[in-house]
Short mmCIF file of C-alpha atoms in Angstrom, two decimals:
data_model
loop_
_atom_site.label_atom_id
_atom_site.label_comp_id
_atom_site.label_asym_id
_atom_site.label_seq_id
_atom_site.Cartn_x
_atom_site.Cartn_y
_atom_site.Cartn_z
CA UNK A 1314 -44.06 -27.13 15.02
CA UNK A 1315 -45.09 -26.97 11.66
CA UNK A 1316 -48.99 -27.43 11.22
CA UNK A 1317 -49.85 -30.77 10.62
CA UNK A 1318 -52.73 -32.22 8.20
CA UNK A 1319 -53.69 -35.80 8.18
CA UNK A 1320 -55.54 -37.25 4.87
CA UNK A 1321 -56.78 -40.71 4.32
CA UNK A 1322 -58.28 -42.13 1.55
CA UNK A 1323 -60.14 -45.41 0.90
CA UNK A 1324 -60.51 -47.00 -2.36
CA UNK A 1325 -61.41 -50.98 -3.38
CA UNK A 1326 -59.54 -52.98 -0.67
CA UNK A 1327 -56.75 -50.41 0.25
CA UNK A 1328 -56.16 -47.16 2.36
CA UNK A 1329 -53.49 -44.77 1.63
CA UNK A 1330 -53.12 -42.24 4.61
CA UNK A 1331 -50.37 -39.07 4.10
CA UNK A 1332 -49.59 -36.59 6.58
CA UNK A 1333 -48.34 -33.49 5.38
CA UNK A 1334 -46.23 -30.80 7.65
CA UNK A 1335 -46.25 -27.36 6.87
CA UNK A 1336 -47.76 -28.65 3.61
CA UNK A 1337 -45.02 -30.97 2.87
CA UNK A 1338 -45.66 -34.84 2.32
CA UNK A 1339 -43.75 -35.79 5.28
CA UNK A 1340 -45.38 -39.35 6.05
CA UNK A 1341 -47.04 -41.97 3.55
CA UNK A 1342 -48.99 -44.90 4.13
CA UNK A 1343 -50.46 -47.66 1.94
CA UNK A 1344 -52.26 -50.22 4.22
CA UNK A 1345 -54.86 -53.17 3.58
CA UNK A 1346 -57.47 -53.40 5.62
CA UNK A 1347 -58.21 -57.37 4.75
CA UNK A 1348 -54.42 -57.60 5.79
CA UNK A 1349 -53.28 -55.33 8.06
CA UNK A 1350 -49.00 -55.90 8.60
CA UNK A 1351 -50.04 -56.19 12.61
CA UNK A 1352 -47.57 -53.69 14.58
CA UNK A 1353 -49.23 -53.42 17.81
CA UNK A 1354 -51.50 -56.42 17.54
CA UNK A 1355 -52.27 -58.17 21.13
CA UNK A 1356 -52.02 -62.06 20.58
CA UNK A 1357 -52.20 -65.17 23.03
CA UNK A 1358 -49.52 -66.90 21.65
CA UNK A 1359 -47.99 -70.62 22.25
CA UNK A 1360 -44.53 -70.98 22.36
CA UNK A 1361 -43.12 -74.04 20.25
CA UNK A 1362 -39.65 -73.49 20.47
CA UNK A 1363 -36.54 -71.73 22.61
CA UNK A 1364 -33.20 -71.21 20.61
CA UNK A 1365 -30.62 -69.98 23.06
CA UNK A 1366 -28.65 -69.39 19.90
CA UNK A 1367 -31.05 -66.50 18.79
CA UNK A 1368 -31.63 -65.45 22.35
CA UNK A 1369 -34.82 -65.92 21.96
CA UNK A 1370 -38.05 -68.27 21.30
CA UNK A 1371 -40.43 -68.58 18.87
CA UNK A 1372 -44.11 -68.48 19.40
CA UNK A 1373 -47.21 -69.88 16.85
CA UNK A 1374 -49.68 -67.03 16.35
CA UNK A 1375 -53.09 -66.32 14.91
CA UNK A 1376 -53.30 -67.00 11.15
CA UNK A 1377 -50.40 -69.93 10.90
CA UNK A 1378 -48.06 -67.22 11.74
CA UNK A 1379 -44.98 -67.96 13.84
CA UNK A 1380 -43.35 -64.96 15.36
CA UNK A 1381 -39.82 -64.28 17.44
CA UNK A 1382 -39.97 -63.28 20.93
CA UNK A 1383 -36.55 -61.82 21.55
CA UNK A 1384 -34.53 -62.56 25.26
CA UNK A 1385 -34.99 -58.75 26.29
CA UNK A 1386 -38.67 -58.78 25.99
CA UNK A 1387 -39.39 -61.66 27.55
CA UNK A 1388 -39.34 -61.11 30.86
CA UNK A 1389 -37.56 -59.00 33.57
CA UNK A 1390 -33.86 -58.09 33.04
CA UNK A 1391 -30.88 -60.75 33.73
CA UNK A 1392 -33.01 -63.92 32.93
CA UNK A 1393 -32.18 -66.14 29.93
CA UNK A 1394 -34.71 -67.07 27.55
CA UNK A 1395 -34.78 -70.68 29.04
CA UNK A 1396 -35.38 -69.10 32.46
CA UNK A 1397 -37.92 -66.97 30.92
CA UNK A 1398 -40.49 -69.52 28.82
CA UNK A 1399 -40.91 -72.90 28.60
CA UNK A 1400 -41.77 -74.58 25.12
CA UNK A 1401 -46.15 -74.95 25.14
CA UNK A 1402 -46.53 -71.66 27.52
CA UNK A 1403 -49.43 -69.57 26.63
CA UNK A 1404 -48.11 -66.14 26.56
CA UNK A 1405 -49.82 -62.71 25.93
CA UNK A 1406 -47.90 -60.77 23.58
CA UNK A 1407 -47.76 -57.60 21.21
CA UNK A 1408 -46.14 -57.36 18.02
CA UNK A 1409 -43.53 -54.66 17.37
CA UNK A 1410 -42.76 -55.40 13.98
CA UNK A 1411 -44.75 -56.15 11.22
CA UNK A 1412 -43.29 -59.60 9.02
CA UNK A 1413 -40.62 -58.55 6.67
CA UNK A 1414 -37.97 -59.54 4.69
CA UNK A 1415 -38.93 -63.15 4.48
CA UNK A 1416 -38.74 -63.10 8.50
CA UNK A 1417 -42.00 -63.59 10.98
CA UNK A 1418 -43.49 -60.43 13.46
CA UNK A 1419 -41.47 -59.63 15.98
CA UNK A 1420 -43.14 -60.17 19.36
CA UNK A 1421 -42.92 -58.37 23.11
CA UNK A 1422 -44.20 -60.44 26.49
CA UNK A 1423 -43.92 -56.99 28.37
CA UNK A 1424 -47.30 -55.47 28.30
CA UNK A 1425 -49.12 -52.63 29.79
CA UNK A 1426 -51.64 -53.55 33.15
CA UNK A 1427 -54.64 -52.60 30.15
CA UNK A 1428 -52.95 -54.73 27.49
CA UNK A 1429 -52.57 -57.92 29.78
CA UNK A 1430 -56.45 -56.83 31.31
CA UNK A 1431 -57.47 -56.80 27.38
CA UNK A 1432 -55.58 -60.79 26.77
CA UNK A 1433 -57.21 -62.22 30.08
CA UNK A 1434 -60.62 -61.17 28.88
CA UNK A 1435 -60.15 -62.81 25.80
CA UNK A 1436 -62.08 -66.22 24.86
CA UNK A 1437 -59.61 -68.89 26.20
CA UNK A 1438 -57.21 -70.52 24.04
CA UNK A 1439 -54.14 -69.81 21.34
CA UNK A 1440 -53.05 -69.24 19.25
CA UNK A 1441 -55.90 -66.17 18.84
CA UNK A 1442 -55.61 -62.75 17.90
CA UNK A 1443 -57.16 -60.72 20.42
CA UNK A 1444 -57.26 -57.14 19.95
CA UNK A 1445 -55.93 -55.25 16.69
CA UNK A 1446 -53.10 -52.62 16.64
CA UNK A 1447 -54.21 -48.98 15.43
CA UNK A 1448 -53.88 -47.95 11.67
CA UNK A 1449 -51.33 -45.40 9.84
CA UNK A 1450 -54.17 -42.84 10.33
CA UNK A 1451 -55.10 -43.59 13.98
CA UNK A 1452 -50.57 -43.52 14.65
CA UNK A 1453 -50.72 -40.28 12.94
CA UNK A 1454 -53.56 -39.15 14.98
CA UNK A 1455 -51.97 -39.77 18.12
CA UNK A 1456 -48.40 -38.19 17.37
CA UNK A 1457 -50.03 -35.08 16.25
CA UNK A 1458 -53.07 -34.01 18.75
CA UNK A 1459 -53.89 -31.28 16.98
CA UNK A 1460 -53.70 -32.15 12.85
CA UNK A 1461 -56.64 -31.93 10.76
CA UNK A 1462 -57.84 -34.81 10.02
CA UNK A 1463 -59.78 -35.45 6.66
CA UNK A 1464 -60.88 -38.69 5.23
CA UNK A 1465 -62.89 -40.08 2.79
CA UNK A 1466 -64.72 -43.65 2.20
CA UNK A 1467 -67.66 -43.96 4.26
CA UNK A 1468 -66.58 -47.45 5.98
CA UNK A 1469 -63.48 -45.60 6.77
CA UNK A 1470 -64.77 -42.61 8.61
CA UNK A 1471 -67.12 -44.85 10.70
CA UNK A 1472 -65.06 -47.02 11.50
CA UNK A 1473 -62.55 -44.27 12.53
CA UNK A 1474 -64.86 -42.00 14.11
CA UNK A 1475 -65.35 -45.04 16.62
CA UNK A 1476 -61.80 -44.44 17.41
CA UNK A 1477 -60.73 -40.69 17.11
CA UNK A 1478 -64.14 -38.91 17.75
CA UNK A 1479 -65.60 -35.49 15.79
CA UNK A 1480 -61.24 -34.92 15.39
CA UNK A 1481 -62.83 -36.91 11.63
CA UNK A 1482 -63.63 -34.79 8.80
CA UNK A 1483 -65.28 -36.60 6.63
CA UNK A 1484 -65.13 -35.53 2.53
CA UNK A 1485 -67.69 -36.35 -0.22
CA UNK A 1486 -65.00 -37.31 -2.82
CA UNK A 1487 -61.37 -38.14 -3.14
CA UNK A 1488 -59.19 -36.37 -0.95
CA UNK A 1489 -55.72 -36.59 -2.36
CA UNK A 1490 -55.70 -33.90 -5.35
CA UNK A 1491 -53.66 -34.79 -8.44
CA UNK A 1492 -50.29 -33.44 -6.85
CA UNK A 1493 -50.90 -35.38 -3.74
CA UNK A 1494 -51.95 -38.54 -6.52
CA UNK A 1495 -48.17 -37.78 -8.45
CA UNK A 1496 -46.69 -37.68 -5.12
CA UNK A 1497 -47.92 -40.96 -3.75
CA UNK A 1498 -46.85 -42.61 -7.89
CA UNK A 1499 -43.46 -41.35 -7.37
CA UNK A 1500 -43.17 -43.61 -4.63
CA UNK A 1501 -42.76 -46.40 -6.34
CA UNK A 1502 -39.71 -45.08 -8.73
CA UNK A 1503 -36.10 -45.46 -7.98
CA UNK A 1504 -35.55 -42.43 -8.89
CA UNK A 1505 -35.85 -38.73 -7.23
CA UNK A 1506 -35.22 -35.23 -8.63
CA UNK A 1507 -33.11 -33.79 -5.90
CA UNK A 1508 -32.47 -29.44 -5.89
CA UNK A 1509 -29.85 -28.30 -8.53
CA UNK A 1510 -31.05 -31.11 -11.01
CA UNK A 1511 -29.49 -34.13 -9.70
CA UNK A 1512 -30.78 -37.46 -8.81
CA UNK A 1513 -30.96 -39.54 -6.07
CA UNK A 1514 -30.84 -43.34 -6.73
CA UNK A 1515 -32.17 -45.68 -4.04
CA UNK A 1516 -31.75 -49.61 -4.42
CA UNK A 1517 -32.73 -51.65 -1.45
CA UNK A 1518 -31.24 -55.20 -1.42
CA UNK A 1519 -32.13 -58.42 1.49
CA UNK A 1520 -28.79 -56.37 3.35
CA UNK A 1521 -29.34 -52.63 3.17
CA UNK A 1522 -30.29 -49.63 1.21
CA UNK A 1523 -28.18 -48.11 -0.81
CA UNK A 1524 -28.80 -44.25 -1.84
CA UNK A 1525 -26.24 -42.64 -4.49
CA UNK A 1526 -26.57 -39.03 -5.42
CA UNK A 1527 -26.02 -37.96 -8.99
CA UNK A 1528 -24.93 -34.31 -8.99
CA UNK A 1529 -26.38 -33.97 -12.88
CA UNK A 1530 -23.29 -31.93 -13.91
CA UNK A 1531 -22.97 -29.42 -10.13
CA UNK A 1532 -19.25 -28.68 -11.53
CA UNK A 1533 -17.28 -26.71 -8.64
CA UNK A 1534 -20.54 -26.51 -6.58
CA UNK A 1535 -20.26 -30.28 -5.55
CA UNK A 1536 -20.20 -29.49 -1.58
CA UNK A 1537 -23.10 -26.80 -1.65
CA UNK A 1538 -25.13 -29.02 -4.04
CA UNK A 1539 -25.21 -31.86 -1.38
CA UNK A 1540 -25.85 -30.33 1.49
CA UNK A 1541 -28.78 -28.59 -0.37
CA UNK A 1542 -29.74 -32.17 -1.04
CA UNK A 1543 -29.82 -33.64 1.79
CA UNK A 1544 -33.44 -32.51 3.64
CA UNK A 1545 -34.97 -34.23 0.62
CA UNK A 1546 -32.68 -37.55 1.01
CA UNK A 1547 -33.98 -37.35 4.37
CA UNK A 1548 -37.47 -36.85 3.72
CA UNK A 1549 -37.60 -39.88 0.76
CA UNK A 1550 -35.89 -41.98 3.94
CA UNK A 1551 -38.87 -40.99 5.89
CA UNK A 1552 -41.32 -41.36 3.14
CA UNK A 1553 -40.47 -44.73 1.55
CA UNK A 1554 -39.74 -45.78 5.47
CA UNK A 1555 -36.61 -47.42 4.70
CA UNK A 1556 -35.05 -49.72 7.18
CA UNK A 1557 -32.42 -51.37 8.42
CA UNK A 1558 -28.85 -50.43 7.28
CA UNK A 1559 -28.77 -47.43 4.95
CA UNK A 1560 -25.75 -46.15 2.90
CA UNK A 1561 -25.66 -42.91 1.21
CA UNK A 1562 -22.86 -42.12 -1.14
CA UNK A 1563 -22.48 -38.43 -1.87
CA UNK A 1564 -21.42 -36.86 -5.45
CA UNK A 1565 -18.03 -36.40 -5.57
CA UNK A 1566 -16.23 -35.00 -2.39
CA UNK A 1567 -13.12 -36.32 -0.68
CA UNK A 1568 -13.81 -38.16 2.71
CA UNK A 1569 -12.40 -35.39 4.28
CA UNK A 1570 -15.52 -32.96 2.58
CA UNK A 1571 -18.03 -35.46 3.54
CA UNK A 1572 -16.95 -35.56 6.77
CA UNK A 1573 -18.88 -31.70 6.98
CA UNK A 1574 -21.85 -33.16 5.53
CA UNK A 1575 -22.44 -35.14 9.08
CA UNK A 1576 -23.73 -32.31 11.24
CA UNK A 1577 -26.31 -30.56 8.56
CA UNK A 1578 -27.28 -34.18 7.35
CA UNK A 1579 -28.20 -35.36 11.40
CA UNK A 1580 -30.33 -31.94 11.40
CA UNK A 1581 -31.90 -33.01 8.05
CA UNK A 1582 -32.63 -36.61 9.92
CA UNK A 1583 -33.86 -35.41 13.19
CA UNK A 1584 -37.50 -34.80 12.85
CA UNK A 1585 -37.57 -38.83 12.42
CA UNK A 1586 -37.53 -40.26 15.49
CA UNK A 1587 -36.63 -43.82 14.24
CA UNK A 1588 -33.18 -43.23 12.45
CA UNK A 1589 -30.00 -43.00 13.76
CA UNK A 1590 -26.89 -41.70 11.74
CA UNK A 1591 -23.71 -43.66 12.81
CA UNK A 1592 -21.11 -41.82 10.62
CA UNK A 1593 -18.72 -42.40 7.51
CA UNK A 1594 -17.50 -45.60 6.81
CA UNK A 1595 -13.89 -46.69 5.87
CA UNK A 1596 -15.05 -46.24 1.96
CA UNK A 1597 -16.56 -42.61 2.87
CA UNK A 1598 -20.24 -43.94 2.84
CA UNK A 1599 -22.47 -41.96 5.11
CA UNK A 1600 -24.27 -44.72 7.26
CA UNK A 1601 -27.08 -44.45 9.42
CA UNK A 1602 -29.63 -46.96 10.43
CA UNK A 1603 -33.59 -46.87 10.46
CA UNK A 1604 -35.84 -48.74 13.06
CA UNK A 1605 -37.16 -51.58 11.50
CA UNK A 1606 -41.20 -51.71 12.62
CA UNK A 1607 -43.34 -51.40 9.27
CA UNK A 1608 -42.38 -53.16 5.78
CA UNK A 1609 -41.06 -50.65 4.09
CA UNK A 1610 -42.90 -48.58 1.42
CA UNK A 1611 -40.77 -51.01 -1.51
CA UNK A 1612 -41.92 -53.87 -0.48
CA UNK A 1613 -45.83 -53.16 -0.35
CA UNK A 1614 -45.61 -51.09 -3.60
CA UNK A 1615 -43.51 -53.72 -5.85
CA UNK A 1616 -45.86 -56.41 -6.15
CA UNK A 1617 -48.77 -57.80 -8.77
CA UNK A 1618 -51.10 -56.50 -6.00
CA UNK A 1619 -50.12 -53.38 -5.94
CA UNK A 1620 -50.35 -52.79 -9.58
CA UNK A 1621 -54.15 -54.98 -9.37
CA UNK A 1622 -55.44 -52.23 -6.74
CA UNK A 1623 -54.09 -49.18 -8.34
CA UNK A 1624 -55.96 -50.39 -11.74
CA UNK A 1625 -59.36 -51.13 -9.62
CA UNK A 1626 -58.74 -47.61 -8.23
CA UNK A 1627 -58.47 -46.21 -11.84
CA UNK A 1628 -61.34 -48.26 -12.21
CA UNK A 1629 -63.87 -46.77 -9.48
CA UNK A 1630 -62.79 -43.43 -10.84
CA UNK A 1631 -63.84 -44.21 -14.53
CA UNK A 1632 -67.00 -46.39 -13.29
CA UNK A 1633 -68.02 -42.84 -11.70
CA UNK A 1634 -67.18 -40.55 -14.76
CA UNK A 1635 -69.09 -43.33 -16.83
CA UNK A 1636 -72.04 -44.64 -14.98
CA UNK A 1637 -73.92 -45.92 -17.69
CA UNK A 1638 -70.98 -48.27 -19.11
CA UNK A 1639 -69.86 -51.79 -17.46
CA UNK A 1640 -65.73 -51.54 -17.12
CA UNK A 1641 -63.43 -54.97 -17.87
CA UNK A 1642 -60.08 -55.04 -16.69
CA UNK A 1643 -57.25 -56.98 -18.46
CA UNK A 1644 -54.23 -57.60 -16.77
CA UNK A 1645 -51.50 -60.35 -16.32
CA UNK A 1646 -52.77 -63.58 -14.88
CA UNK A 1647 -50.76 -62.86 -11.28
CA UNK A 1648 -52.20 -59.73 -11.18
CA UNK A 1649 -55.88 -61.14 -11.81
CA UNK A 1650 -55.08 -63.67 -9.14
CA UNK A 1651 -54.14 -61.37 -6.35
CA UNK A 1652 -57.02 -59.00 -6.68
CA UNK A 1653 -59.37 -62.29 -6.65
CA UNK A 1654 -57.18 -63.86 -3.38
CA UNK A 1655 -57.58 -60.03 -1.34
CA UNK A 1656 -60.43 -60.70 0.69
CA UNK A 1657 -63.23 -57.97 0.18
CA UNK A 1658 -61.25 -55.71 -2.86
CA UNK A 1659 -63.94 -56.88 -5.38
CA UNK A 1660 -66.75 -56.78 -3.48
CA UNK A 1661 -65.48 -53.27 -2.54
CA UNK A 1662 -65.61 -52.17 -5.80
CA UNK A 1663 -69.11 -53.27 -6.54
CA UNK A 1664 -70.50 -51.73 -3.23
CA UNK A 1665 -68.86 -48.42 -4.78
CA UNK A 1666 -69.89 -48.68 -8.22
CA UNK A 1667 -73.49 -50.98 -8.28
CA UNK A 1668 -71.90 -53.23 -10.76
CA UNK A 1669 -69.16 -55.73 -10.79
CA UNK A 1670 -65.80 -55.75 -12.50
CA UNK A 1671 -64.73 -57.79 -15.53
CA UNK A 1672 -61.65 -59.40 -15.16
CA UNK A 1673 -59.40 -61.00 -18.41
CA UNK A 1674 -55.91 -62.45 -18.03
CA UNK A 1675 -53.79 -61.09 -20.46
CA UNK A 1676 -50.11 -62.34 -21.22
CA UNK A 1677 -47.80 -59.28 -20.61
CA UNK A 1678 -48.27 -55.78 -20.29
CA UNK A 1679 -49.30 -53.37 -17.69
CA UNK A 1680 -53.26 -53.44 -16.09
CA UNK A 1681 -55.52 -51.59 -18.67
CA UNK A 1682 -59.41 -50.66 -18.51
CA UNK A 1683 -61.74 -50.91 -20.99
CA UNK A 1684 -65.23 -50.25 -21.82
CA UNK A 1685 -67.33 -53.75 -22.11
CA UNK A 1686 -71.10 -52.94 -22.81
CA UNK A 1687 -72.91 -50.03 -22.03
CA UNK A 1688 -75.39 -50.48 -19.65
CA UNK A 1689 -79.24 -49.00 -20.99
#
């Protein structure tokens, strides 16, 4: 096995956490703390309603959050879902999949003897959230026993030293170098440079993802140039932790040629434990289909507060390269309005820096930084 290396990283109201294998980016995480997505969460839950339609029942959790307890992990094999709950039952539950899509977490009644021992302990009543699930760097952790593990953020490494013991490196200063920084930006483009200079195009839609491969000119090479492609379409799947349904149209070969991509491509996939490839479809799509547990990378990265914590990111680094100058940042009105609704990301920032952060709506244009007063 390839040896593995853990980093983690805080910065004002987020944590990105990468593991690399063999050196590779392999894995990449962008969590935040004040709202964690809540995969393996334990909850005492209250049902308020059965659908024998779904198979299943839904359940009010902690936080006005209602959540969908399937048929199958509701109780012991062969019962329905009517046999299995009654509507106002206080169950014990653990999420296995984060809210998504526009749908609630996904919930599981079958615990482990220490997970029920953890909800009967618990202050009486529901809904309430009673223990949280581990973190991208504590998952990591315990899928690879013996990665290096380096962090930075001193709230971070307590709080995970609590967890994974002296295994915690801790690092005066940033831990992601500027490849690792480029890396983690990419992530958020459509776009990726594949080997021979083409292009792979990823658009995920409410239904699927769709990946297309541009050969950028391959000529008569068209079946080498693919196959050479597709470790890297495998490790973007894995990166970007795409879900669901996932097509993948190949440049240029008959069905006949992509039929021979199969067998290299399900080597390419299986390192990742979570997707399964189901084989060409009637148009000569390659499909395969990705656990759905996490929100994908898309969905955290494509929003105003994703583009707010980046800038207040930029704007710890500058505050540190210019300590004796107060920063302002001006950025669109939505953008302003989710770093003020994050609980803590502000208050982060001046912990970090010893000063506060300006903040001015602006009416278009990407986040910028500016200097507002120098400070005597």
């Amino acid at each position: 096995m390839a040896e593995a290396l853990i980093l983690a990283e805080a910065s004002p109201g987020e944590v990105r956490t990468a593991l690399l294998l063999g050196g590779l980016l392999t894995e990449a995480w962008v969590e935040r703390p004040a709202r964690p997505d809540g995969v393996g969460d334990l909850q005492r839950g209250r049902v308020v309603a059965i659908s024998a339609a779904m198979s299943g029942a839904f359940v009010a959790l902690a936080g006005n959050e209602t959540g969908f307890l399937p048929e199958s992990a509701a109780s012991a094999p062969r019962q329905s879902i009517k046999q299995a709950v009654q509507e106002g039952q206080i169950l014990g539950l653990r999420v296995t999949r984060a809210a998504q899509g526009g749908k609630g977490p996904r919930l599981s009644a079958l615990l482990t003897d220490a997970e029920a021992a953890l909800v009967a302990a618990a202050p009486q009543g529901a809904p309430r959230l009673v223990a949280r699930g581990p973190c991208a760097a504590e998952r990591l952790a315990a899928r690879y026993p013996q990665a290096v593990i380096r962090f930075s953020g001193a709230a971070l490494v307590a709080r995970l030293r609590a967890s994974l013991g002296d295994r915690v490196q801790a690092q005066h200063g940033a831990v992601f170098d500027e490849s690792m920084e480029g890396e983690f930006a990419s992530l958020s483009e459509s776009a990726v440079a594949l080997p021979g200079g083409g292009v792979l195009h990823i658009q995920t839609t409410r239904a699927l993802t769709a990946l297309d491969v541009d050969s950028g000119g391959a000529g008569d090479g068209l079946a080498r140039f693919n196959e050479a492609a597709l470790p890297e379409i495998a490790r973007q799947i894995r990166l970007r932790n795409l879900s669901g349904a996932i097509l993948l149209d190949v440049a240029g070969l008959s069905a006949k040629r992509r039929q021979a991509l199969l067998e290299p491509l399900r080597a390419a996939l299986a390192p990742d434990k979570l997707v399964r490839l189901v084989g060409l479809t009637g148009l000569g799509l390659i499909e395969m289909v990705r656990d759905r547990i996490h929100p994908p990378l898309g969905e955290i990265l494509h929003t105003p507060l994703a583009e707010g914590l980046a800038a207040l990111r930029q704007a710890a680094r500058d505050a540190a390269a210019r300590p004796a100058e107060r920063l302002m940042l001006e950025a669109r009105p939505e953008v302003i309005a989710a770093l003020r609704n994050l609980p803590g990301a502000l208050d982060d920032y001046t912990a970090l820096t010893g000063h506060g952060l300006e903040l001015r709506s602006a009416a278009a244009g990407p986040a910028q930084i500016t200097t507002t007063v120098r400070i005597d």
